[in-house]
Amino acid sequence: MTPATLFLHADAALREVIDQLDPADFSAPVPQEWSQLESLTLLGILGRHAYDEAWIPDVLAGRAAADGDPYADVDLLGDDPIASYDALNDTATAALRSGDIAETFRFTYGDYPAAEGFAHLATYRAFQAYSIAKHFGIPFHLSTDLVAGFNEHVTPHADEWRQWGVFPPAIEPPADADDETRLLCTLGFWQP
């Protein structure tokens, strides 16, 4: 699996979870470790994902927030937050499929080769999908393709990225752990 395909799978996983959100839960608090925002709610985290998704075409084109942030202080969710997120997701997917990808992705925390940048983007999406689903009782599993892609492109960097605060400490997997559970334990995200 290419890093770009890993990103597409992770982006689709997050959308799968977002599409199952109950708007009645939008005001519900979410764990503080999900974001550095204060008074974090599910709607707030959805807004952060909308912002991140809006940036994908720019990131793929090699632009960065340092060049100007057209999405700052913009209501990206509107009156129908889930549909608005889906529209941003469609635009991001189309941008990737256009094939015009910069060699370097310029994130707020540094510049990375596109292959590694795709792994960063995929990691954020997939494990937020898992965490949101667990927190709100949404049926969800990482696909076998996504698990394989993470084992190929992310797991080899787990200890290094853990030192940067990307991953929590690894968890000892249960004796009967399946591939998804082993991955989640390796990256510190598994919840029984």
mmCIF file of C-alpha atoms in Angstrom:
data_model
loop_
_atom_site.group_PDB
_atom_site.id
_atom_site.type_symbol
_atom_site.label_atom_id
_atom_site.label_comp_id
_atom_site.label_asym_id
_atom_site.label_seq_id
_atom_site.Cartn_x
_atom_site.Cartn_y
_atom_site.Cartn_z
ATOM 1 C CA MET A 1 0.000 0.000 0.000
ATOM 2 C CA THR A 2 1.353 3.423 -0.853
ATOM 3 C CA PRO A 3 1.406 6.163 1.791
ATOM 4 C CA ALA A 4 -1.204 8.082 -0.260
ATOM 5 C CA THR A 5 -3.496 5.050 -0.245
ATOM 6 C CA LEU A 6 -2.990 4.712 3.509
ATOM 7 C CA PHE A 7 -4.156 8.307 3.865
ATOM 8 C CA LEU A 8 -7.239 7.648 1.714
ATOM 9 C CA HIS A 9 -8.169 4.618 3.834
ATOM 10 C CA ALA A 10 -7.688 6.557 7.079
ATOM 11 C CA ASP A 11 -9.600 9.561 5.769
ATOM 12 C CA ALA A 12 -12.468 7.247 4.758
ATOM 13 C CA ALA A 13 -12.402 5.635 8.225
ATOM 14 C CA LEU A 14 -12.763 8.998 9.940
ATOM 15 C CA ARG A 15 -15.605 9.943 7.608
ATOM 16 C CA GLU A 16 -17.313 6.621 8.362
ATOM 17 C CA VAL A 17 -17.321 7.503 12.049
ATOM 18 C CA ILE A 18 -18.290 11.151 11.540
ATOM 19 C CA ASP A 19 -21.223 10.091 9.367
ATOM 20 C CA GLN A 20 -22.538 8.061 12.318
ATOM 21 C CA LEU A 21 -22.347 10.880 14.865
ATOM 22 C CA ASP A 22 -25.552 11.884 16.580
ATOM 23 C CA PRO A 23 -25.952 15.691 16.481
ATOM 24 C CA ALA A 24 -27.516 15.406 19.950
ATOM 25 C CA ASP A 25 -23.977 14.570 21.172
ATOM 26 C CA PHE A 26 -22.332 17.666 19.665
ATOM 27 C CA SER A 27 -22.248 19.466 23.020
ATOM 28 C CA ALA A 28 -20.826 16.426 24.838
ATOM 29 C CA PRO A 29 -17.312 16.864 26.260
ATOM 30 C CA VAL A 30 -14.480 14.811 24.826
ATOM 31 C CA PRO A 31 -11.164 13.834 26.426
ATOM 32 C CA GLN A 32 -8.738 16.726 26.773
ATOM 33 C CA GLU A 33 -5.924 14.724 25.172
ATOM 34 C CA TRP A 34 -7.778 14.856 21.836
ATOM 35 C CA SER A 35 -6.867 18.515 21.344
ATOM 36 C CA GLN A 36 -5.234 21.519 22.939
ATOM 37 C CA LEU A 37 -8.490 23.478 22.742
ATOM 38 C CA GLU A 38 -10.203 24.457 25.972
ATOM 39 C CA SER A 39 -13.744 23.312 26.778
ATOM 40 C CA LEU A 40 -13.553 20.698 24.092
ATOM 41 C CA THR A 41 -16.816 19.240 22.798
ATOM 42 C CA LEU A 42 -17.598 16.771 20.055
ATOM 43 C CA LEU A 43 -18.622 19.670 17.811
ATOM 44 C CA GLY A 44 -15.314 21.359 18.593
ATOM 45 C CA ILE A 45 -13.349 18.263 17.590
ATOM 46 C CA LEU A 46 -15.465 17.963 14.437
ATOM 47 C CA GLY A 47 -14.560 21.578 13.695
ATOM 48 C CA ARG A 48 -10.855 20.737 14.085
ATOM 49 C CA HIS A 49 -11.256 17.854 11.663
ATOM 50 C CA ALA A 50 -13.098 20.095 9.204
ATOM 51 C CA TYR A 51 -10.259 22.614 9.440
ATOM 52 C CA ASP A 52 -7.676 19.879 8.903
ATOM 53 C CA GLU A 53 -9.641 18.478 5.966
ATOM 54 C CA ALA A 54 -10.000 21.922 4.377
ATOM 55 C CA TRP A 55 -6.209 22.218 4.402
ATOM 56 C CA ILE A 56 -5.555 18.949 2.532
ATOM 57 C CA PRO A 57 -5.616 20.396 -1.012
ATOM 58 C CA ASP A 58 -3.215 23.146 0.115
ATOM 59 C CA VAL A 59 -0.903 20.706 1.904
ATOM 60 C CA LEU A 60 -0.826 18.455 -1.153
ATOM 61 C CA ALA A 61 0.113 21.504 -3.244
ATOM 62 C CA GLY A 62 2.997 22.351 -0.890
ATOM 63 C CA ARG A 63 1.393 25.369 0.795
ATOM 64 C CA ALA A 64 1.503 26.026 4.539
ATOM 65 C CA ALA A 65 -0.298 28.153 7.094
ATOM 66 C CA ALA A 66 2.790 30.368 7.156
ATOM 67 C CA ASP A 67 1.780 31.429 3.625
ATOM 68 C CA GLY A 68 -1.568 32.643 4.995
ATOM 69 C CA ASP A 69 -4.452 30.796 6.591
ATOM 70 C CA PRO A 70 -7.666 31.169 4.586
ATOM 71 C CA TYR A 71 -9.525 28.884 7.023
ATOM 72 C CA ALA A 72 -8.761 30.699 10.270
ATOM 73 C CA ASP A 73 -11.884 32.019 11.930
ATOM 74 C CA VAL A 74 -14.108 30.572 9.180
ATOM 75 C CA ASP A 75 -17.208 28.559 10.073
ATOM 76 C CA LEU A 76 -16.466 25.424 8.064
ATOM 77 C CA LEU A 77 -19.352 23.437 9.579
ATOM 78 C CA GLY A 78 -22.325 25.724 8.931
ATOM 79 C CA ASP A 79 -25.854 24.565 9.713
ATOM 80 C CA ASP A 80 -25.194 20.917 8.842
ATOM 81 C CA PRO A 81 -21.805 19.994 10.340
ATOM 82 C CA ILE A 82 -21.710 16.401 9.090
ATOM 83 C CA ALA A 83 -22.653 17.294 5.512
ATOM 84 C CA SER A 84 -20.149 20.172 5.586
ATOM 85 C CA TYR A 85 -17.399 17.837 6.758
ATOM 86 C CA ASP A 86 -18.326 15.336 4.029
ATOM 87 C CA ALA A 87 -18.062 18.060 1.375
ATOM 88 C CA LEU A 88 -14.572 18.985 2.631
ATOM 89 C CA ASN A 89 -13.655 15.292 2.620
ATOM 90 C CA ASP A 90 -14.832 14.982 -0.999
ATOM 91 C CA THR A 91 -12.689 17.974 -1.980
ATOM 92 C CA ALA A 92 -9.639 16.524 -0.212
ATOM 93 C CA THR A 93 -10.107 13.147 -1.889
ATOM 94 C CA ALA A 94 -10.451 14.797 -5.312
ATOM 95 C CA ALA A 95 -7.276 16.808 -4.685
ATOM 96 C CA LEU A 96 -5.334 13.643 -3.920
ATOM 97 C CA ARG A 97 -6.734 11.774 -6.893
ATOM 98 C CA SER A 98 -5.727 14.637 -9.204
ATOM 99 C CA GLY A 99 -2.171 13.352 -8.756
ATOM 100 C CA ASP A 100 -0.596 16.802 -8.354
ATOM 101 C CA ILE A 101 1.290 16.189 -5.106
ATOM 102 C CA ALA A 102 4.163 18.290 -3.756
ATOM 103 C CA GLU A 103 7.356 16.499 -2.783
ATOM 104 C CA THR A 104 7.288 18.162 0.658
ATOM 105 C CA PHE A 105 4.354 18.690 2.997
ATOM 106 C CA ARG A 106 4.673 21.835 5.118
ATOM 107 C CA PHE A 107 2.946 21.301 8.440
ATOM 108 C CA THR A 108 2.884 23.789 11.304
ATOM 109 C CA TYR A 109 5.324 21.498 13.152
ATOM 110 C CA GLY A 110 7.788 21.102 10.275
ATOM 111 C CA ASP A 111 8.386 20.062 6.683
ATOM 112 C CA TYR A 112 8.278 16.365 5.745
ATOM 113 C CA PRO A 113 8.670 14.329 2.564
ATOM 114 C CA ALA A 114 5.232 13.560 1.111
ATOM 115 C CA ALA A 115 5.422 9.845 1.986
ATOM 116 C CA GLU A 116 6.000 10.594 5.669
ATOM 117 C CA GLY A 117 3.489 13.435 5.557
ATOM 118 C CA PHE A 118 0.804 11.042 4.342
ATOM 119 C CA ALA A 119 1.627 8.750 7.286
ATOM 120 C CA HIS A 120 1.189 11.691 9.689
ATOM 121 C CA LEU A 121 -2.168 12.610 8.150
ATOM 122 C CA ALA A 122 -3.328 8.994 8.184
ATOM 123 C CA THR A 123 -2.312 8.487 11.809
ATOM 124 C CA TYR A 124 -4.303 11.471 13.029
ATOM 125 C CA ARG A 125 -7.418 10.401 11.153
ATOM 126 C CA ALA A 126 -7.436 6.677 11.882
ATOM 127 C CA PHE A 127 -6.832 6.937 15.602
ATOM 128 C CA GLN A 128 -9.283 9.792 16.005
ATOM 129 C CA ALA A 129 -11.840 7.598 14.195
ATOM 130 C CA TYR A 130 -11.121 4.787 16.637
ATOM 131 C CA SER A 131 -11.175 7.074 19.693
ATOM 132 C CA ILE A 132 -14.373 8.890 18.728
ATOM 133 C CA ALA A 133 -16.122 5.617 17.938
ATOM 134 C CA LYS A 134 -15.082 4.085 21.284
ATOM 135 C CA HIS A 135 -16.057 7.199 23.242
ATOM 136 C CA PHE A 136 -19.504 7.494 21.653
ATOM 137 C CA GLY A 137 -20.323 3.790 21.252
ATOM 138 C CA ILE A 138 -20.201 3.774 17.458
ATOM 139 C CA PRO A 139 -19.520 0.346 15.921
ATOM 140 C CA PHE A 140 -16.173 0.654 14.134
ATOM 141 C CA HIS A 141 -13.063 -1.359 13.309
ATOM 142 C CA LEU A 142 -9.924 -0.467 11.422
ATOM 143 C CA SER A 143 -10.051 -2.357 8.127
ATOM 144 C CA THR A 144 -7.522 -5.107 7.451
ATOM 145 C CA ASP A 145 -6.044 -2.916 4.685
ATOM 146 C CA LEU A 146 -5.668 -0.025 7.107
ATOM 147 C CA VAL A 147 -4.039 -2.246 9.732
ATOM 148 C CA ALA A 148 -1.612 -3.591 7.110
ATOM 149 C CA GLY A 149 -0.837 -0.063 5.881
ATOM 150 C CA PHE A 150 -0.094 1.147 9.403
ATOM 151 C CA ASN A 151 2.114 -1.858 10.070
ATOM 152 C CA GLU A 152 4.031 -0.998 6.901
ATOM 153 C CA HIS A 153 4.295 2.803 7.175
ATOM 154 C CA VAL A 154 3.773 3.795 10.817
ATOM 155 C CA THR A 155 4.606 0.983 13.254
ATOM 156 C CA PRO A 156 8.322 1.003 12.292
ATOM 157 C CA HIS A 157 8.438 4.635 13.535
ATOM 158 C CA ALA A 158 6.323 4.103 16.666
ATOM 159 C CA ASP A 159 9.090 4.432 19.251
ATOM 160 C CA GLU A 160 10.591 7.509 17.584
ATOM 161 C CA TRP A 161 7.186 9.214 17.217
ATOM 162 C CA ARG A 162 6.294 8.246 20.769
ATOM 163 C CA GLN A 163 9.252 10.343 21.949
ATOM 164 C CA TRP A 164 7.658 13.347 20.170
ATOM 165 C CA GLY A 165 4.339 12.751 21.935
ATOM 166 C CA VAL A 166 2.501 11.336 18.915
ATOM 167 C CA PHE A 167 1.715 8.034 20.611
ATOM 168 C CA PRO A 168 1.001 7.156 24.222
ATOM 169 C CA PRO A 169 2.969 4.319 25.837
ATOM 170 C CA ALA A 170 2.602 0.898 24.233
ATOM 171 C CA ILE A 171 0.157 -1.525 25.856
ATOM 172 C CA GLU A 172 0.718 -5.237 26.364
ATOM 173 C CA PRO A 173 -1.811 -6.918 24.046
ATOM 174 C CA PRO A 174 -4.144 -9.590 25.377
ATOM 175 C CA ALA A 175 -3.099 -13.176 24.614
ATOM 176 C CA ASP A 176 -5.922 -13.602 22.101
ATOM 177 C CA ALA A 177 -5.367 -10.230 20.364
ATOM 178 C CA ASP A 178 -6.240 -9.941 16.690
ATOM 179 C CA ASP A 179 -4.213 -7.844 14.235
ATOM 180 C CA GLU A 180 -6.223 -4.676 14.915
ATOM 181 C CA THR A 181 -5.808 -5.010 18.683
ATOM 182 C CA ARG A 182 -2.064 -5.692 18.366
ATOM 183 C CA LEU A 183 -1.658 -2.548 16.228
ATOM 184 C CA LEU A 184 -3.692 -0.461 18.654
ATOM 185 C CA CYS A 185 -1.619 -1.797 21.569
ATOM 186 C CA THR A 186 1.676 -1.155 19.794
ATOM 187 C CA LEU A 187 0.652 2.444 19.162
ATOM 188 C CA GLY A 188 -0.868 2.868 22.634
ATOM 189 C CA PHE A 189 -4.489 3.457 21.611
ATOM 190 C CA TRP A 190 -6.214 0.183 22.522
ATOM 191 C CA GLN A 191 -9.180 0.395 24.849
ATOM 192 C CA PRO A 192 -10.793 -2.828 26.133
#
